[in-house]
XYZ file of C-alpha atoms in Angstrom:
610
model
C 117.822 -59.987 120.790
C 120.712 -57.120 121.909
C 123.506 -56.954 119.615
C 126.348 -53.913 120.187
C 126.431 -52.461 116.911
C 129.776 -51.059 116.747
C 129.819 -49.545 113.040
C 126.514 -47.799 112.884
C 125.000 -45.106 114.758
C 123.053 -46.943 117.256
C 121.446 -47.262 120.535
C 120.416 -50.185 122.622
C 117.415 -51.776 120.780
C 115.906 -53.921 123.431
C 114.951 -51.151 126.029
C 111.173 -51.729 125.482
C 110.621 -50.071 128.642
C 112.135 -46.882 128.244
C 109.665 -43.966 128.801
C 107.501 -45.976 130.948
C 105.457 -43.741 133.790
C 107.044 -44.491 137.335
C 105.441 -46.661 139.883
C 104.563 -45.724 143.560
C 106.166 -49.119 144.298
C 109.128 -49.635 145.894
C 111.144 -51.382 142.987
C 113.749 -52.021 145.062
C 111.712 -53.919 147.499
C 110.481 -56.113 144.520
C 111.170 -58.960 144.149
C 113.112 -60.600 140.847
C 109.898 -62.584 139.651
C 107.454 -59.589 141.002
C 109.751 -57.047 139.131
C 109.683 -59.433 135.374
C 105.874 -59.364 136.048
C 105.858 -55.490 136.162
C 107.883 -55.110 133.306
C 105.707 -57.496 131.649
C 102.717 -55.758 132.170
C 104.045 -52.325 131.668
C 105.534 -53.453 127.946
C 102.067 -54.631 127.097
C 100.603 -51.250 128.255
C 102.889 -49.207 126.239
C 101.709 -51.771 123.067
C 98.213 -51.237 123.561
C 98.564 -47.392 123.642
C 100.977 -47.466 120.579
C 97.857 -49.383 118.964
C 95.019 -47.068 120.103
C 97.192 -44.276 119.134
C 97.829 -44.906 115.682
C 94.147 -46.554 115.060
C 92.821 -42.683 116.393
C 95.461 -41.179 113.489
C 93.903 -43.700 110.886
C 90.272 -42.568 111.652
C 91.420 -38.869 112.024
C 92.707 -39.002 108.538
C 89.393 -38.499 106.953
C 88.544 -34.766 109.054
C 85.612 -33.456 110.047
C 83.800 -35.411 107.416
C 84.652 -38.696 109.570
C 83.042 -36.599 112.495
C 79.924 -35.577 110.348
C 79.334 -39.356 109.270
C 79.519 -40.382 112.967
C 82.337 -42.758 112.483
C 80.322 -45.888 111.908
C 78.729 -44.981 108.993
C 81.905 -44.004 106.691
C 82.856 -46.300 104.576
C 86.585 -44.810 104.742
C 86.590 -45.487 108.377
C 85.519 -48.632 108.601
C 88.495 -49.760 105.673
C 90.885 -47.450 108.297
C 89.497 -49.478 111.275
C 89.832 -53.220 109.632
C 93.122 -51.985 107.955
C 94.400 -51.339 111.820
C 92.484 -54.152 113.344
C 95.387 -56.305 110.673
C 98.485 -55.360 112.968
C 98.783 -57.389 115.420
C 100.819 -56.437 118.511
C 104.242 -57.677 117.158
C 103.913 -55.713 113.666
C 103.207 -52.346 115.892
C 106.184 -53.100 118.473
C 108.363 -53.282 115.151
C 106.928 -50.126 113.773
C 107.506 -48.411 117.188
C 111.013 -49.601 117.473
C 111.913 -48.978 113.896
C 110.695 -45.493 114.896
C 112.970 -45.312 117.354
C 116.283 -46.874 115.948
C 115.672 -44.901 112.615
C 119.673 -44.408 112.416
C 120.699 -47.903 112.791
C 117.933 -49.276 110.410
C 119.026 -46.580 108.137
C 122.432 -47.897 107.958
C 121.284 -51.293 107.632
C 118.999 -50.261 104.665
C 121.603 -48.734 103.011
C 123.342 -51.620 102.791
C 126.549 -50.314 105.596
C 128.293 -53.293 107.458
C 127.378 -54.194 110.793
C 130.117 -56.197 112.292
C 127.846 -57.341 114.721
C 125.525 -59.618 112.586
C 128.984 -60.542 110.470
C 130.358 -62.013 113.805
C 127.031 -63.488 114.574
C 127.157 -65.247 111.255
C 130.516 -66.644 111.471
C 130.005 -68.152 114.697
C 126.938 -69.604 113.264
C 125.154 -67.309 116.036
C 121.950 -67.445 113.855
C 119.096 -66.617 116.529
C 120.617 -63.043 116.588
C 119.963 -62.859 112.828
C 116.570 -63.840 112.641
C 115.327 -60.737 113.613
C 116.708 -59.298 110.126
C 116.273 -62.638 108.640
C 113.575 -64.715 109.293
C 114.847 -67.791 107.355
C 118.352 -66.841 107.702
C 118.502 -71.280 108.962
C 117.122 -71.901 105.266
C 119.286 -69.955 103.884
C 122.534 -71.098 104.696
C 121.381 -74.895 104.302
C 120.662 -73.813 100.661
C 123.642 -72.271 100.374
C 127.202 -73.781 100.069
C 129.389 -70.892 100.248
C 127.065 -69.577 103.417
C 127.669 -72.611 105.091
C 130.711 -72.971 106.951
C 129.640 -77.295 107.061
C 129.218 -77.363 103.643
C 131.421 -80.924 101.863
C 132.080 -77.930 99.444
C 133.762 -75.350 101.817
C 136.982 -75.481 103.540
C 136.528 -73.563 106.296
C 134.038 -71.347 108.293
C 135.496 -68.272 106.927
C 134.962 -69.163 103.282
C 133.654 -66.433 100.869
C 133.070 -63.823 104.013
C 133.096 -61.326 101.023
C 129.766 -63.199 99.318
C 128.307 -63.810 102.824
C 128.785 -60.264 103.642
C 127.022 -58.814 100.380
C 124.217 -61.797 100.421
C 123.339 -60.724 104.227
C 123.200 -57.086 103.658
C 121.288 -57.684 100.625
C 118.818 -59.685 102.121
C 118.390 -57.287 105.200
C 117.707 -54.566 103.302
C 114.797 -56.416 101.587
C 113.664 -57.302 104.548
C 113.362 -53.968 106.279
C 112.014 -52.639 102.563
C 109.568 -55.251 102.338
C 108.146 -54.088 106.027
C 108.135 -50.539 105.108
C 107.336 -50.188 101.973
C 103.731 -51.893 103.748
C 103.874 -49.757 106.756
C 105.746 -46.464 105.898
C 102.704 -44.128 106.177
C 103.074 -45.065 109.927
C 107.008 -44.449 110.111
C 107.553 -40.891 109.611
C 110.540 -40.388 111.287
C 112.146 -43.177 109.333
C 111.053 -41.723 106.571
C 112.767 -38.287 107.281
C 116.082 -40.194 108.031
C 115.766 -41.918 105.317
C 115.658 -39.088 102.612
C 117.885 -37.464 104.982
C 120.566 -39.899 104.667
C 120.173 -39.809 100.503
C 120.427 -36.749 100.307
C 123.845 -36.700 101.934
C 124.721 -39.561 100.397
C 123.946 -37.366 96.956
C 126.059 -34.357 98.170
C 129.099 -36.294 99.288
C 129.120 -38.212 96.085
C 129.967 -34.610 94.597
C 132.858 -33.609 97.711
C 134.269 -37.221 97.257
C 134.561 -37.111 93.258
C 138.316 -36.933 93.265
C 138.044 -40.427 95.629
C 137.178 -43.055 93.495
C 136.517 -45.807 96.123
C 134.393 -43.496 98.431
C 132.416 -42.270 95.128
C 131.680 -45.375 93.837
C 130.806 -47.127 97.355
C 127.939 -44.552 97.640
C 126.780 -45.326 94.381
C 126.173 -48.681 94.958
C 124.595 -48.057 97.934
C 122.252 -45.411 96.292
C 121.405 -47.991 93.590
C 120.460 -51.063 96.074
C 118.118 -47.930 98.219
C 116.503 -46.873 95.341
C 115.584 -50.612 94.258
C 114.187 -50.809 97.688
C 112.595 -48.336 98.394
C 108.665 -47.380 97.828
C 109.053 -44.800 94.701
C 106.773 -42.634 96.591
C 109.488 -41.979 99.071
C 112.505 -41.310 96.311
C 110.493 -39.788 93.360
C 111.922 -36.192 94.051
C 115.318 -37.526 93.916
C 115.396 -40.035 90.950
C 116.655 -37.578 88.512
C 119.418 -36.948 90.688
C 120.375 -40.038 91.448
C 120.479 -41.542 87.899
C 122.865 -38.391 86.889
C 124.992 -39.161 90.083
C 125.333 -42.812 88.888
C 125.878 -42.176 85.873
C 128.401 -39.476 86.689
C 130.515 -42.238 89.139
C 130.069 -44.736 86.601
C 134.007 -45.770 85.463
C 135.179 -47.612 82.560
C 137.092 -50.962 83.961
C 135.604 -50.016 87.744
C 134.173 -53.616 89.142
C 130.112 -52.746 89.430
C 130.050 -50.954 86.011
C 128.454 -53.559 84.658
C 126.102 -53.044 87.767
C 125.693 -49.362 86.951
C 124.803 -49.985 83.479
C 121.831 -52.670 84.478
C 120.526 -50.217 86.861
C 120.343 -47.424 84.156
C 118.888 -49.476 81.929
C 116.172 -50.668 83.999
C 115.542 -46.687 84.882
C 114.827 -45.981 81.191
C 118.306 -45.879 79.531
C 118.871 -49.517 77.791
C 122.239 -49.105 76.778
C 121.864 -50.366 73.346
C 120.416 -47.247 72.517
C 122.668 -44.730 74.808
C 124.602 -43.037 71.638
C 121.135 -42.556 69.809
C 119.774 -41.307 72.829
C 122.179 -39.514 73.893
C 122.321 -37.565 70.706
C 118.061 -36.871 71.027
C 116.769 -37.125 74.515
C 116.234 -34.430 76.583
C 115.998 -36.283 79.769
C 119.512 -37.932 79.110
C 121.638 -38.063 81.920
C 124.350 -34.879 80.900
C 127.292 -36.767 82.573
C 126.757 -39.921 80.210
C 125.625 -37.732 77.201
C 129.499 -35.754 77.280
C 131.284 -39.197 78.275
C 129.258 -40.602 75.111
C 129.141 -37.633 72.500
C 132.742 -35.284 73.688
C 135.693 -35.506 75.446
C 139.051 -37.683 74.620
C 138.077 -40.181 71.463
C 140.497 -42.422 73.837
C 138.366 -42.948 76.037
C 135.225 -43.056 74.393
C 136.614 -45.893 72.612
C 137.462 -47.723 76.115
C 134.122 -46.960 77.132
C 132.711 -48.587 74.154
C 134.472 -51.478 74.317
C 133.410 -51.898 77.982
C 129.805 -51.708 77.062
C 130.965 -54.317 74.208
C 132.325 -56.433 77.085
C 128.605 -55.750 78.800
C 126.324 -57.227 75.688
C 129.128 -60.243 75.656
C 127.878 -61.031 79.492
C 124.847 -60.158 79.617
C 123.838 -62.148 76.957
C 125.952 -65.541 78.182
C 125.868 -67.587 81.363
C 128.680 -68.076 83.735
C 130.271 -71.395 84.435
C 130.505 -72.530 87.749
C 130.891 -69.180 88.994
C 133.465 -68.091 87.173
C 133.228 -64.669 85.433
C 135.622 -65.759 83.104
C 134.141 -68.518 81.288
C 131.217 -67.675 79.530
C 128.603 -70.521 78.198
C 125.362 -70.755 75.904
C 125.405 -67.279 74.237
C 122.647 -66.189 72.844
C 124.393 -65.142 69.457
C 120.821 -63.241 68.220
C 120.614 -60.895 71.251
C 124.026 -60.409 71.603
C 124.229 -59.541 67.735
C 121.320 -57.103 67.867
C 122.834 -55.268 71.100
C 125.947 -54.635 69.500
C 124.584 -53.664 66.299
C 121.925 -51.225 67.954
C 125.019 -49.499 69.774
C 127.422 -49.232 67.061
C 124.732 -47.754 64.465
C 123.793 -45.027 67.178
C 127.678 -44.524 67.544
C 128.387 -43.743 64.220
C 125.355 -43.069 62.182
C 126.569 -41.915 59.264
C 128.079 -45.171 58.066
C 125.410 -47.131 56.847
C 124.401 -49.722 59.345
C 125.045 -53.027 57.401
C 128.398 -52.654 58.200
C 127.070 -53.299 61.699
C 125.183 -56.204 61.295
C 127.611 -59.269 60.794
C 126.542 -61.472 63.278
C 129.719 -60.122 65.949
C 129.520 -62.818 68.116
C 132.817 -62.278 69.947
C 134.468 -59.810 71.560
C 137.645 -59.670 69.914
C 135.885 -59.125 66.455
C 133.859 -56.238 67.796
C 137.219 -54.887 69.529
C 138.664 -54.760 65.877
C 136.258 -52.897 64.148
C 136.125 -50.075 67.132
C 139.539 -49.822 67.098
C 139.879 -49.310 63.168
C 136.472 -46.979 62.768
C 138.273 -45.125 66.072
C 141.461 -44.792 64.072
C 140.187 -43.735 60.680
C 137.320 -41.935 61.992
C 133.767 -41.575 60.496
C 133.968 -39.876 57.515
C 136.785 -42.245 56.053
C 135.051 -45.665 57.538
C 131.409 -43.894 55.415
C 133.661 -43.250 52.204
C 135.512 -46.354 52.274
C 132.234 -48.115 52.088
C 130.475 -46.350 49.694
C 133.571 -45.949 47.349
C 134.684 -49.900 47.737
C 132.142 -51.792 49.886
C 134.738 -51.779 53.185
C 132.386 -53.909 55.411
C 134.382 -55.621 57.511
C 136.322 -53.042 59.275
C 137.544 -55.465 62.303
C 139.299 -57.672 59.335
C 141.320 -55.088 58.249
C 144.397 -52.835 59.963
C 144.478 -49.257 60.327
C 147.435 -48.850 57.854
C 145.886 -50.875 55.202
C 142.876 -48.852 55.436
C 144.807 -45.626 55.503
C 146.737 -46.548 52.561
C 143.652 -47.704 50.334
C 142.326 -44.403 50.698
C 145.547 -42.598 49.972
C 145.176 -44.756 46.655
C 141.487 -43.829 46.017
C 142.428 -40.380 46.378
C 145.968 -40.069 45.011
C 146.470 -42.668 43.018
C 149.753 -43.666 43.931
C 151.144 -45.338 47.792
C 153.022 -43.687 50.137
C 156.184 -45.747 49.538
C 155.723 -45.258 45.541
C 156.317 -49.006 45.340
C 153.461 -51.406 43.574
C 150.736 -52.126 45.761
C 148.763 -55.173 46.192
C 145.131 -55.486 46.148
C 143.033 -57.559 48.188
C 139.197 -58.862 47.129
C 137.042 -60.441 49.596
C 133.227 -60.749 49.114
C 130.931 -58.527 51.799
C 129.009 -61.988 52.184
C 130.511 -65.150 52.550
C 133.062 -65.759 55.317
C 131.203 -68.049 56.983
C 134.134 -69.281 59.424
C 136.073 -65.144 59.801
C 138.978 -66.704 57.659
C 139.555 -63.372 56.304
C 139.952 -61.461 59.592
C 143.394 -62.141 59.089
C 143.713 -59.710 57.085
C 144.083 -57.634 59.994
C 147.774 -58.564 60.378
C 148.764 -56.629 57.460
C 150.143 -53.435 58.601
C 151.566 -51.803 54.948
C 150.351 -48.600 53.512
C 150.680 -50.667 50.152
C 147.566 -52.143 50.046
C 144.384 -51.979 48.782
C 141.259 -53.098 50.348
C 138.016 -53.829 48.387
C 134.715 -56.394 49.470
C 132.293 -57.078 46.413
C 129.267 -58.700 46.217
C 129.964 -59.957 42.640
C 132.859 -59.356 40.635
C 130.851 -57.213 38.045
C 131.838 -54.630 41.060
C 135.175 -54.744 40.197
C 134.471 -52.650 37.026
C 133.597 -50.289 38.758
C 136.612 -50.021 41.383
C 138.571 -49.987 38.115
C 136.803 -47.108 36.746
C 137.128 -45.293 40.138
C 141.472 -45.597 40.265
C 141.789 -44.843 36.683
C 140.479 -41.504 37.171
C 142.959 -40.786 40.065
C 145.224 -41.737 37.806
C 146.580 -45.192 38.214
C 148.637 -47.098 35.615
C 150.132 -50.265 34.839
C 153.045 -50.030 37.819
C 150.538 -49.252 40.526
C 149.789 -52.431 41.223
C 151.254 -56.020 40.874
C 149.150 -58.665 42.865
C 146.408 -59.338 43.296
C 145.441 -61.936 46.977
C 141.483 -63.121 45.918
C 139.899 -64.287 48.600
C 137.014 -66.434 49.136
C 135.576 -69.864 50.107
C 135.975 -73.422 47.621
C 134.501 -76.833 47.292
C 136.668 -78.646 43.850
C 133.773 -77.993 42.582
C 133.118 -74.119 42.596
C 135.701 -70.916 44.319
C 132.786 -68.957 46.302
C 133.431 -65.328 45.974
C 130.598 -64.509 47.983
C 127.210 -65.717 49.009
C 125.834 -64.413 46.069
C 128.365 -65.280 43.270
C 129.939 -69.292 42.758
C 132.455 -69.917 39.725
C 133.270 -73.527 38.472
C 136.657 -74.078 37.359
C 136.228 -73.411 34.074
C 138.612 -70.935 32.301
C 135.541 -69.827 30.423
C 133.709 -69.137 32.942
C 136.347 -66.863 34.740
C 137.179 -65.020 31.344
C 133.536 -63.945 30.458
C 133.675 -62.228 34.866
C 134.145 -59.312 32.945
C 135.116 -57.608 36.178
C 138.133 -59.573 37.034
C 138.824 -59.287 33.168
C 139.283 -55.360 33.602
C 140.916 -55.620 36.991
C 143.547 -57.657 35.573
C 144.125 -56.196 31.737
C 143.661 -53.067 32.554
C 145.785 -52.648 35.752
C 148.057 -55.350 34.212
C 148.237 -57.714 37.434
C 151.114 -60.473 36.810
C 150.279 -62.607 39.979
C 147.183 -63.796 41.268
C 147.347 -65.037 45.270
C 144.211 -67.680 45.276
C 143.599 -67.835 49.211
C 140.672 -70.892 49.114
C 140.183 -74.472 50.172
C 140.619 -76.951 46.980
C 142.121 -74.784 44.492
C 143.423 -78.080 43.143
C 141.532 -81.537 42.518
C 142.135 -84.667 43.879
C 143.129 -86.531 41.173
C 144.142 -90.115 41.556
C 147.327 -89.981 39.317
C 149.388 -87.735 41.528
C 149.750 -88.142 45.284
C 147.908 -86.141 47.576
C 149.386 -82.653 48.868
C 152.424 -83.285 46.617
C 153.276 -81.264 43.306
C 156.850 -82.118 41.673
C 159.011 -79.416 40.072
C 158.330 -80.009 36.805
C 155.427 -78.709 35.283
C 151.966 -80.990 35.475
C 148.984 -80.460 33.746
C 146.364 -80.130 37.039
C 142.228 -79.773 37.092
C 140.173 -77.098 38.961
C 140.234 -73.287 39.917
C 143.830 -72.298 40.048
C 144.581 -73.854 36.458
C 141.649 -72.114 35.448
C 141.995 -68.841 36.349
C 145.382 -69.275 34.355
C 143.915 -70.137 31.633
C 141.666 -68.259 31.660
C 144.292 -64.626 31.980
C 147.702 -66.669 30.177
C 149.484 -63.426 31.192
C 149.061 -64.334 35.427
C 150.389 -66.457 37.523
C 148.669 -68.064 39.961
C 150.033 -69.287 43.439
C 147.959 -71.278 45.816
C 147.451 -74.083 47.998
C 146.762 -77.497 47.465
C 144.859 -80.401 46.498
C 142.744 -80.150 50.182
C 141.353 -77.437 52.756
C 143.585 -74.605 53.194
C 144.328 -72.372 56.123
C 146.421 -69.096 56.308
C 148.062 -66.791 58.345
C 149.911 -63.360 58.282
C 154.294 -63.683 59.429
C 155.011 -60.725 61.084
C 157.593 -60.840 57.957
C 154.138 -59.521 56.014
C 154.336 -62.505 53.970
C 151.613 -65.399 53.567
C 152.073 -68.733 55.268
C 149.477 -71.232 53.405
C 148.992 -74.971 54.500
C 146.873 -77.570 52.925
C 145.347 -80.438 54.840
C 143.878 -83.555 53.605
C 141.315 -85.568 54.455
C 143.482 -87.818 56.879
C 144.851 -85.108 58.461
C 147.832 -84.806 56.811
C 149.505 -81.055 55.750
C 151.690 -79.327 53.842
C 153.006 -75.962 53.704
C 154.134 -75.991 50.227
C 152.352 -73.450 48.152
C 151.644 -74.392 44.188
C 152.122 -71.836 41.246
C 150.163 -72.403 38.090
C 150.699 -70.323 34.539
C 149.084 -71.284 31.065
C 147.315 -74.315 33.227
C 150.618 -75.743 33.977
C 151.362 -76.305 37.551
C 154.645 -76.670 40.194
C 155.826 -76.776 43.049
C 156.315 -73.306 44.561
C 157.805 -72.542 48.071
C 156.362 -72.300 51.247
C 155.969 -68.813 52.145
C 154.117 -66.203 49.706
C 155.513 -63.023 49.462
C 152.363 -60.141 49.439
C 154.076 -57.571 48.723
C 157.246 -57.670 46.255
């Protein structure tokens, strides 16, 4: 086969003859079918003396010792003689004109376009592929977007962009396959070869300020280096993994790319802050993008190896990159958790591991942890159990430590706290939270509410009183037969039962809270003598854990949902929108407020903060 190759550096390939000693025949006088036989002849002489001339190099290789054993005795000569006596005449014409065309099988290994083969795929011109691709037929058959007759393409010149990568891709591993077998016998494609890296390395560096150009050779250095025997690349593997790693671009298209081939070289990403912190070897252009420079981007670039774990650890449907299906939640969960804890190891790493199986959720808590920093996110979690720093905003955050500290808000109005348990949220109810944005609040997650004596203890020696705070929004999860403030701690509806939670008993005396918020499912009963997800305006004597908590604290009021499973949101007014839904699907927005056990009809918006 003779194809022009127009964007490589290459010469006619099919001039077998070239070089061949000139006959004392008249050629001209020849002729047509004499002169084929000649050239015939003379091709098959210039095999046989490539073959006799590399099988001498093979038995030369062992020295004088091969001359001392008398050739026939060595047992390393005979392997070199059988080890020849395998390449048949078609392997060594491909060797020889490898050797020849070293640039143009350079660019092809590199993975550079050859318009050529492109054209001679879209015209279906496959017999001057198979040279490159022996089952290039097979292939496309297999293949719908390669096959311009495909029921599922519209036209020959569907996907070119696919076809173009697939072919390159599987030319190069052709060519590698053939010399990673036979490159002891190539050594001027061998030269070329770490010729051609090596400027690819240096004008990586002169291009840095060209984005496209940089990146383009970093691809191509990545798919060589996969190819290619390590024997031939071992010198420049450092090199190339800082180059990468150096070119390597938050939101450029093969980072994800970049950050599979670094892992498979020894750098799993998972562990890249850890190791970046304690390996030696670690490449220095990923260590300062990971441990200095703007926190801006740092927190991009975590949130692009966030995106990473997401997709690496899903499949795509039906080819599209944008619909993820079956993740595996346990992977993805252990990824993320492995990064974050090597990100910021000072906080302790339970706050890490809570199952983040989407993006968004892990987006949050980067963002917050980015905003407060470090130290706060460690001391709001020792001080008051701050777990869940996706579910909460920046400013709420900001102002619960001003509190812890201070005493007092910003504003020097009443603040409201909020109690969630670390454990429980089985369904991320409370992440909206998030959509809270006043300094006037004050975050705490418990395990049990025996920790809220303690959280008491900790703002009356900053000095809070009885006008610090007003409300108090508990959170948690409820059957009609128990309010679950965490995984750990269930409470019937019992007034007895809440008064003797000597916790909530000093949160509210002691601070003097007049309104409880009760944001859970079934804070009312069912109860066949009023109508469901109705409450009249007139006071009515009503079972289960709203009326009990009032009972329980006379001095509270209690506003909550209804007789059903409740749902919640944040207004960008700041206020609380609560609806209750029944078991027929029915809703209501109305909210419910219970004192003394006694309990109305309330309105449907709840104000947070008075």
């Amino acid at each position: 086969m003779q194809l022009a190759m127009t964007e490589t550096n290459t010469t006619n390939i099919s001039t077998a003859s070239e070089g061949t000693p000139s006959s004392q025949v008249d050629e001209k006088s020849l002729l047509p079918e004499t002169e084929g036989k000649k050239l015939g002849v003379l091709s098959r002489v210039k095999r046989t003396m490539s073959n006799l001339a590399l099988r001498l190099m093979a038995r030369g290789e062992g020295g004088q010792a091969n001359g001392d054993n008398g050739g026939a005795d060595s047992e390393n000569s005979d392997g070199a003689e059988k080890a020849e006596e395998t390449l048949d005449d078609e392997t060594l014409q491909r060797i020889e004109e490898i050797e020849e065309e070293c640039d143009f099988y350079t660019d092809l290994l590199m993975g550079y376009r050859n318009s050529d083969i492109i054209n001679a795929f879209i015209y279906c011109e496959y017999e001057k592929i198979e040279k490159f691709i022996p089952n290039i037929r097979e292939v496309v058959a297999s293949d719908s977007r390669l096959n311009p007759e495909s029921e599922e393409t519209d036209d020959r010149y569907y996907d070119l962009c696919y076809a173009e990568t697939t072919l390159s891709r599987l030319i190069q591993d052709n060519i590698a396959a053939f010399f990673s077998e036979h490159y002891e016998r190539m050594p001027k494609f061998t030269d070329r070869l770490r010729h051609t890296m090596r400027d690819m390395l240096d004008s990586i560096r002169s291009y840095f300020d060209n984005s496209y150009d940089t990146h383009e050779l970093a691809v191509k250095l990545m798919n060589a280096e996969r190819v290619l025997p390590k024997e031939i690349i071992e010198d420049l593997r450092d090199t190339i993994i800082n180059e990468v790693a150096r070119c390597m671009k938050v939101q450029w298209h093969d980072f994800n790319k970049c950050v599979d081939w670094l892992g498979s070289h020894g750098f799993p990403p998972e562990y890249w802050p850890r190791d970046a912190r304690e390996q030696k070897d670690f490449p220095e252009s990923l260590r300062s993008r990971i441990l200095a420079g703007d926190e801006i981007e740092r927190e991009f670039f975590d949130l692009e190896i966030i995106d990473y774990f997401v997709r690496s650890t899903a499949d795509i449907h039906g080819g599209d990159e944008s619909v993820l299906t079956n993740p595996d939640i346990v992977r993805r969960s252990y990824l993320i958790e492995e990064y974050l804890a090597g990100r910021w190891p000072d906080i302790a790493p339970k706050v890490f591991i809570n199952g983040h199986e989407d993006e968004d959720s892990c987006s949050a808590l980067i963002n917050t942890i980015y905003q407060i920093g470090e130290a706060n996110a460690k001391k709001l979690h020792e001080e008051l159990g701050i777990t869940h720093f996706g579910d909460w905003s920046p400013e709420t955050l900001k102002g619960t430590l001003k509190l812890l500290e201070t005493g007092c808000t910003e504003s020097g109005k009443p603040a409201t706290i909020i109690v969630r348990g670390v454990t429980g949220d089985h369904n991320g109810a409370a992440s909206g939270y998030r959509n809270i944005k006043s300094a006037d609040t004050f975050a705490v997650e418990i395990n049990h509410t025996s920790d809220l004596s303690d959280v008491v203890a900790k703002l009356e020696r900053v000095g809070v009183d009885s006008n610090t705070f007003d409300t108090v929004v508990l959170f948690g999860h409820g059957s009609e037969k128990h309010f679950f403030m965490s995984s750990y701690e269930k409470i019937p509806p019992n007034h007895r039962e809440w008064y003797n939670k000597k916790g909530m008993r000093s949160l509210i005396e002691t601070l003097e809270i007049d309104t409880i918020i009760l944001n859970s499912c079934h804070p009312l009963v069912q109860e066949k003598r009023f109508e469901t997800l109705t409450v009249g305006n007139k006071p009515q004597q009503r079972r289960g854990t709203a009326p009990a908590l009032s009972q329980a604290f006379p001095q509270i009021q209690v506003i909550s949902g209804l007789d059903g499973t409740v749902y919640s949101g944040i207004e960008r007014t700041g206020n609380m929108q609560i609806t209750t839904r029944d078991n027929t699907g029915g809703e209501s927005s109305m909210t419910a407020v219970t004192k003394n056990g006694l309990t109305r009809a309330h309105r449907e918006e709840v104000k947070i903060h008075e």
